[in-house]
Amino acid sequence: MVGVSSGAMDLGLAGRAAIVGGSSKGIGRACAESLARDGACVTIVSRHGDEAAEAAEAIERAYGAGRAIAVGGGGSATAERWGRVDISVNNLGGPPPGQAAAMSDEQWLAALDLSFMSAVRLDRLALPFMRKQGYGRIITVLSLSIKQPEENLALSTVARSAAAARARLLALEVAADGVTVNNVLPGSIKTGRLQAVAEMQARRRGADVGDAMELRRKLIAADRFGEPEEVGDLVAFLASERAGFITGQNISVDGGQLRAMV
């Protein structure tokens, strides 16, 4: 098995097995690549089979054969392949836009299934392995919107806020088992979804869609958009041995976009 590259800070991830949901592209793929770069073996979980296989192959080319697999579901496949499950990254999909008052029961239920129950199910698969091992890291990639709501994204904000509340409770339940549970809150990260959200909000306000990303950038103190890899690097740290006393936290990656004091 390939270990951590020479010169890199050792996060203690060599030999660890990670499941990363929604990891065929975007932030999820960046998380999988960061974990693999720091020594972990990764399971790429995605509904898009061809993209998942390509992501797994790219990781193996970069970090060594036998370091990644692509599946439709993660817990049992990870344990069968590597005999353990150490890290579970819930990278939750984004429901369609819309206002809270306009959503039907079916839309609320679909959003909760996509952005809440998917985390519940993956954690349910991973936790027995983690508790048995006395080591586990559960990390859920949510959104800055649970602290600073975005216009016309009611389904996403509510479902992700529910996921954050559940993670906080779960952190208390499993801390004594050596399992940490944390949430990562990306702000404006350079992905296709960011572009789509910015354009949707511009159209809704009657603003120039061509200027949508520039208007969004002006909200960020760092005066730039984040890179998916910057989210992935935080996830890798939270997955590491060095983060063993950090649990129950919502950690923003936003370049100063969040203006709240707490």
Short mmCIF file of C-alpha atoms in Angstrom, two decimals:
data_model
loop_
_atom_site.label_atom_id
_atom_site.label_comp_id
_atom_site.label_asym_id
_atom_site.label_seq_id
_atom_site.Cartn_x
_atom_site.Cartn_y
_atom_site.Cartn_z
CA MET A 1 0.00 0.00 0.00
CA VAL A 2 1.26 3.46 -0.91
CA GLY A 3 1.84 5.67 2.13
CA VAL A 4 1.97 9.40 2.63
CA SER A 5 4.26 11.18 0.17
CA SER A 6 7.65 12.26 1.50
CA GLY A 7 7.70 15.77 2.92
CA ALA A 8 3.97 15.84 3.67
CA MET A 9 2.63 16.34 7.17
CA ASP A 10 1.62 12.89 8.38
CA LEU A 11 -2.08 12.92 9.25
CA GLY A 12 -2.11 9.25 10.20
CA LEU A 13 -4.38 8.34 7.30
CA ALA A 14 -2.20 5.64 5.74
CA GLY A 15 -4.12 2.38 5.78
CA ARG A 16 -7.40 4.05 6.72
CA ALA A 17 -10.50 3.25 4.64
CA ALA A 18 -12.85 6.06 3.64
CA ILE A 19 -16.30 6.25 2.07
CA VAL A 20 -17.06 9.48 0.24
CA GLY A 21 -20.62 10.09 -0.91
CA GLY A 22 -21.38 12.03 -4.08
CA SER A 23 -17.71 11.89 -5.01
CA SER A 24 -17.64 11.46 -8.78
CA LYS A 25 -17.15 15.22 -9.26
CA GLY A 26 -17.02 18.60 -7.55
CA ILE A 27 -16.43 18.95 -3.83
CA GLY A 28 -17.01 15.24 -3.20
CA ARG A 29 -14.31 14.24 -5.64
CA ALA A 30 -11.93 16.80 -4.15
CA CYS A 31 -12.54 15.24 -0.71
CA ALA A 32 -11.77 11.77 -2.04
CA GLU A 33 -8.59 12.99 -3.71
CA SER A 34 -7.38 14.81 -0.57
CA LEU A 35 -7.93 11.70 1.54
CA ALA A 36 -6.12 9.51 -0.99
CA ARG A 37 -3.22 11.96 -1.28
CA ASP A 38 -2.74 11.74 2.50
CA GLY A 39 -2.70 7.95 2.51
CA ALA A 40 -6.29 6.70 2.76
CA CYS A 41 -7.99 4.16 0.54
CA VAL A 42 -11.27 5.54 -0.78
CA THR A 43 -14.64 4.30 -1.93
CA ILE A 44 -16.21 6.58 -4.53
CA VAL A 45 -19.99 6.52 -4.02
CA SER A 46 -22.13 7.97 -6.78
CA ARG A 47 -25.29 7.36 -8.77
CA HIS A 48 -23.29 8.21 -11.91
CA GLY A 49 -21.45 4.99 -12.59
CA ASP A 50 -19.21 6.09 -15.45
CA GLU A 51 -18.08 9.26 -13.65
CA ALA A 52 -17.46 7.32 -10.44
CA ALA A 53 -15.32 4.76 -12.25
CA GLU A 54 -13.31 7.54 -13.91
CA ALA A 55 -12.73 9.23 -10.54
CA ALA A 56 -11.54 5.97 -8.96
CA GLU A 57 -9.21 5.29 -11.89
CA ALA A 58 -7.75 8.80 -11.65
CA ILE A 59 -7.04 8.34 -7.96
CA GLU A 60 -5.32 5.03 -8.59
CA ARG A 61 -3.18 6.55 -11.35
CA ALA A 62 -2.13 9.35 -9.01
CA TYR A 63 -1.68 7.47 -5.73
CA GLY A 64 -1.27 3.79 -6.53
CA ALA A 65 -3.15 0.71 -7.63
CA GLY A 66 -5.70 -0.71 -5.21
CA ARG A 67 -6.35 2.65 -3.57
CA ALA A 68 -9.91 3.32 -4.83
CA ILE A 69 -13.12 1.58 -5.81
CA ALA A 70 -16.36 2.94 -7.27
CA VAL A 71 -19.73 1.69 -6.01
CA GLY A 72 -23.38 2.68 -5.77
CA GLY A 73 -23.41 2.21 -1.97
CA GLY A 74 -20.49 2.35 0.40
CA GLY A 75 -20.37 0.68 3.83
CA SER A 76 -20.33 -3.03 3.09
CA ALA A 77 -18.26 -2.60 -0.10
CA THR A 78 -15.59 -0.67 1.81
CA ALA A 79 -15.40 -3.28 4.58
CA GLU A 80 -15.24 -6.13 2.07
CA ARG A 81 -12.44 -4.46 0.12
CA TRP A 82 -10.25 -3.22 2.99
CA GLY A 83 -11.60 -4.99 6.07
CA ARG A 84 -12.50 -1.77 7.88
CA VAL A 85 -14.38 1.54 7.68
CA ASP A 86 -12.61 4.48 9.32
CA ILE A 87 -13.95 7.58 7.60
CA SER A 88 -17.38 8.43 6.24
CA VAL A 89 -17.89 11.64 4.28
CA ASN A 90 -21.49 12.59 3.61
CA ASN A 91 -21.49 14.92 0.62
CA LEU A 92 -25.17 15.73 0.23
CA GLY A 93 -26.92 16.62 -3.00
CA GLY A 94 -28.69 19.94 -3.50
CA PRO A 95 -32.48 19.96 -3.94
CA PRO A 96 -34.14 22.28 -6.49
CA PRO A 97 -34.57 26.00 -5.70
CA GLY A 98 -37.79 27.50 -4.40
CA GLN A 99 -39.44 29.41 -1.56
CA ALA A 100 -40.59 27.80 1.66
CA ALA A 101 -44.25 28.80 1.27
CA ALA A 102 -44.45 27.32 -2.23
CA MET A 103 -43.15 23.81 -1.51
CA SER A 104 -45.47 20.79 -1.62
CA ASP A 105 -45.32 17.84 0.79
CA GLU A 106 -43.72 15.77 -1.94
CA GLN A 107 -40.98 18.35 -2.50
CA TRP A 108 -40.16 18.59 1.21
CA LEU A 109 -40.02 14.80 1.52
CA ALA A 110 -37.81 14.44 -1.56
CA ALA A 111 -35.42 17.10 -0.25
CA LEU A 112 -35.18 15.44 3.15
CA ASP A 113 -34.50 12.09 1.51
CA LEU A 114 -31.73 13.58 -0.62
CA SER A 115 -30.04 15.90 1.89
CA PHE A 116 -30.86 14.30 5.24
CA MET A 117 -31.73 10.61 5.00
CA SER A 118 -28.77 9.86 2.73
CA ALA A 119 -26.48 10.84 5.62
CA VAL A 120 -28.53 8.82 8.08
CA ARG A 121 -28.22 5.72 5.90
CA LEU A 122 -24.48 6.03 5.25
CA ASP A 123 -23.75 6.64 8.94
CA ARG A 124 -25.87 3.64 9.87
CA LEU A 125 -23.66 1.45 7.65
CA ALA A 126 -20.37 2.90 8.88
CA LEU A 127 -20.90 3.27 12.62
CA PRO A 128 -20.81 -0.41 13.64
CA PHE A 129 -17.35 -0.78 12.06
CA MET A 130 -16.10 2.44 13.67
CA ARG A 131 -17.34 1.52 17.13
CA LYS A 132 -15.79 -1.93 16.91
CA GLN A 133 -12.46 -0.40 15.84
CA GLY A 134 -12.58 2.35 18.47
CA TYR A 135 -11.83 4.87 15.73
CA GLY A 136 -14.08 6.72 13.32
CA ARG A 137 -14.56 10.04 11.60
CA ILE A 138 -17.95 11.12 10.27
CA ILE A 139 -17.83 14.35 8.27
CA THR A 140 -20.85 15.87 6.56
CA VAL A 141 -20.40 18.48 3.85
CA LEU A 142 -23.34 20.87 4.19
CA SER A 143 -23.44 24.57 3.29
CA LEU A 144 -22.83 27.99 4.77
CA SER A 145 -26.58 28.50 4.30
CA ILE A 146 -27.34 26.72 7.58
CA LYS A 147 -25.83 29.79 9.29
CA GLN A 148 -26.55 32.44 6.66
CA PRO A 149 -29.61 31.46 4.56
CA GLU A 150 -29.58 31.94 0.80
CA GLU A 151 -32.58 33.35 -1.04
CA ASN A 152 -34.84 30.88 -2.85
CA LEU A 153 -33.05 27.81 -1.49
CA ALA A 154 -35.61 26.76 1.13
CA LEU A 155 -35.46 23.01 0.53
CA SER A 156 -31.67 22.85 0.71
CA THR A 157 -31.41 25.13 3.76
CA VAL A 158 -34.01 23.26 5.81
CA ALA A 159 -32.81 19.74 4.91
CA ARG A 160 -29.17 20.59 5.57
CA SER A 161 -30.04 22.31 8.84
CA ALA A 162 -31.78 19.10 9.92
CA ALA A 163 -28.64 17.13 9.00
CA ALA A 164 -26.52 19.51 11.09
CA ALA A 165 -28.81 19.11 14.12
CA ARG A 166 -28.70 15.32 13.84
CA ALA A 167 -24.90 15.35 13.53
CA ARG A 168 -24.63 17.40 16.72
CA LEU A 169 -26.68 14.83 18.64
CA LEU A 170 -24.80 11.91 17.09
CA ALA A 171 -21.49 13.48 18.13
CA LEU A 172 -22.56 13.29 21.77
CA GLU A 173 -23.65 9.67 21.45
CA VAL A 174 -20.47 8.28 19.90
CA ALA A 175 -17.65 10.45 21.29
CA ALA A 176 -16.72 7.92 23.98
CA ASP A 177 -16.39 5.27 21.25
CA GLY A 178 -13.54 7.16 19.60
CA VAL A 179 -15.78 8.48 16.82
CA THR A 180 -15.92 12.18 15.95
CA VAL A 181 -18.76 13.83 14.02
CA ASN A 182 -18.29 17.21 12.35
CA ASN A 183 -19.87 19.31 9.63
CA VAL A 184 -18.04 21.31 6.98
CA LEU A 185 -19.85 24.38 5.63
CA PRO A 186 -18.53 25.49 2.23
CA GLY A 187 -19.29 29.02 1.15
CA SER A 188 -18.86 30.08 -2.48
CA ILE A 189 -16.77 27.25 -3.90
CA LYS A 190 -15.95 27.17 -7.61
CA THR A 191 -18.33 24.45 -8.83
CA GLY A 192 -21.06 24.11 -11.42
CA ARG A 193 -23.70 24.35 -8.71
CA LEU A 194 -22.35 27.71 -7.54
CA GLN A 195 -22.70 29.07 -11.07
CA ALA A 196 -26.26 27.74 -11.34
CA VAL A 197 -27.30 29.20 -7.96
CA ALA A 198 -25.76 32.59 -8.71
CA GLU A 199 -27.55 32.78 -12.06
CA MET A 200 -30.87 31.65 -10.54
CA GLN A 201 -30.69 34.33 -7.87
CA ALA A 202 -29.75 37.01 -10.41
CA ARG A 203 -32.75 36.14 -12.60
CA ARG A 204 -35.02 36.21 -9.57
CA ARG A 205 -33.83 39.73 -8.67
CA GLY A 206 -33.97 40.92 -12.25
CA ALA A 207 -30.21 41.42 -12.24
CA ASP A 208 -27.82 40.80 -15.13
CA VAL A 209 -27.14 37.06 -15.22
CA GLY A 210 -23.77 37.79 -16.82
CA ASP A 211 -22.75 39.68 -13.69
CA ALA A 212 -24.06 37.03 -11.28
CA MET A 213 -20.70 35.55 -10.32
CA GLU A 214 -19.09 38.96 -9.95
CA LEU A 215 -21.87 40.04 -7.58
CA ARG A 216 -21.36 36.84 -5.61
CA ARG A 217 -17.58 37.36 -5.40
CA LYS A 218 -18.09 40.79 -3.85
CA LEU A 219 -19.71 39.10 -0.83
CA ILE A 220 -16.45 37.32 0.02
CA ALA A 221 -13.84 39.08 2.15
CA ALA A 222 -11.02 37.14 0.47
CA ASP A 223 -12.18 38.56 -2.89
CA ARG A 224 -12.11 35.19 -4.61
CA PHE A 225 -14.02 31.95 -4.82
CA GLY A 226 -12.86 28.89 -2.94
CA GLU A 227 -11.43 25.84 -4.67
CA PRO A 228 -12.96 22.38 -4.11
CA GLU A 229 -9.51 21.21 -2.97
CA GLU A 230 -9.62 23.66 -0.07
CA VAL A 231 -12.73 21.92 1.23
CA GLY A 232 -11.10 18.54 0.62
CA ASP A 233 -8.04 19.49 2.65
CA LEU A 234 -10.18 20.45 5.65
CA VAL A 235 -12.05 17.16 5.37
CA ALA A 236 -8.75 15.26 5.30
CA PHE A 237 -7.60 17.01 8.47
CA LEU A 238 -10.89 16.29 10.28
CA ALA A 239 -10.55 12.66 9.21
CA SER A 240 -7.08 12.42 10.69
CA GLU A 241 -5.66 11.33 14.03
CA ARG A 242 -4.74 14.96 14.70
CA ALA A 243 -8.42 15.95 14.91
CA GLY A 244 -9.40 13.45 17.57
CA PHE A 245 -10.60 16.08 20.08
CA ILE A 246 -12.71 18.03 17.59
CA THR A 247 -16.33 16.90 17.46
CA GLY A 248 -19.83 18.30 17.14
CA GLN A 249 -18.62 21.33 15.19
CA ASN A 250 -19.86 23.28 12.17
CA ILE A 251 -16.71 24.55 10.44
CA SER A 252 -16.99 27.12 7.65
CA VAL A 253 -14.77 27.22 4.56
CA ASP A 254 -15.84 30.55 3.12
CA GLY A 255 -13.06 33.12 2.76
CA GLY A 256 -14.84 35.42 5.19
CA GLN A 257 -18.27 35.29 3.55
CA LEU A 258 -20.08 34.56 6.83
CA ARG A 259 -20.57 37.85 8.71
CA ALA A 260 -21.99 36.43 11.95
CA MET A 261 -20.02 36.65 15.20
CA VAL A 262 -20.90 33.11 16.32
#
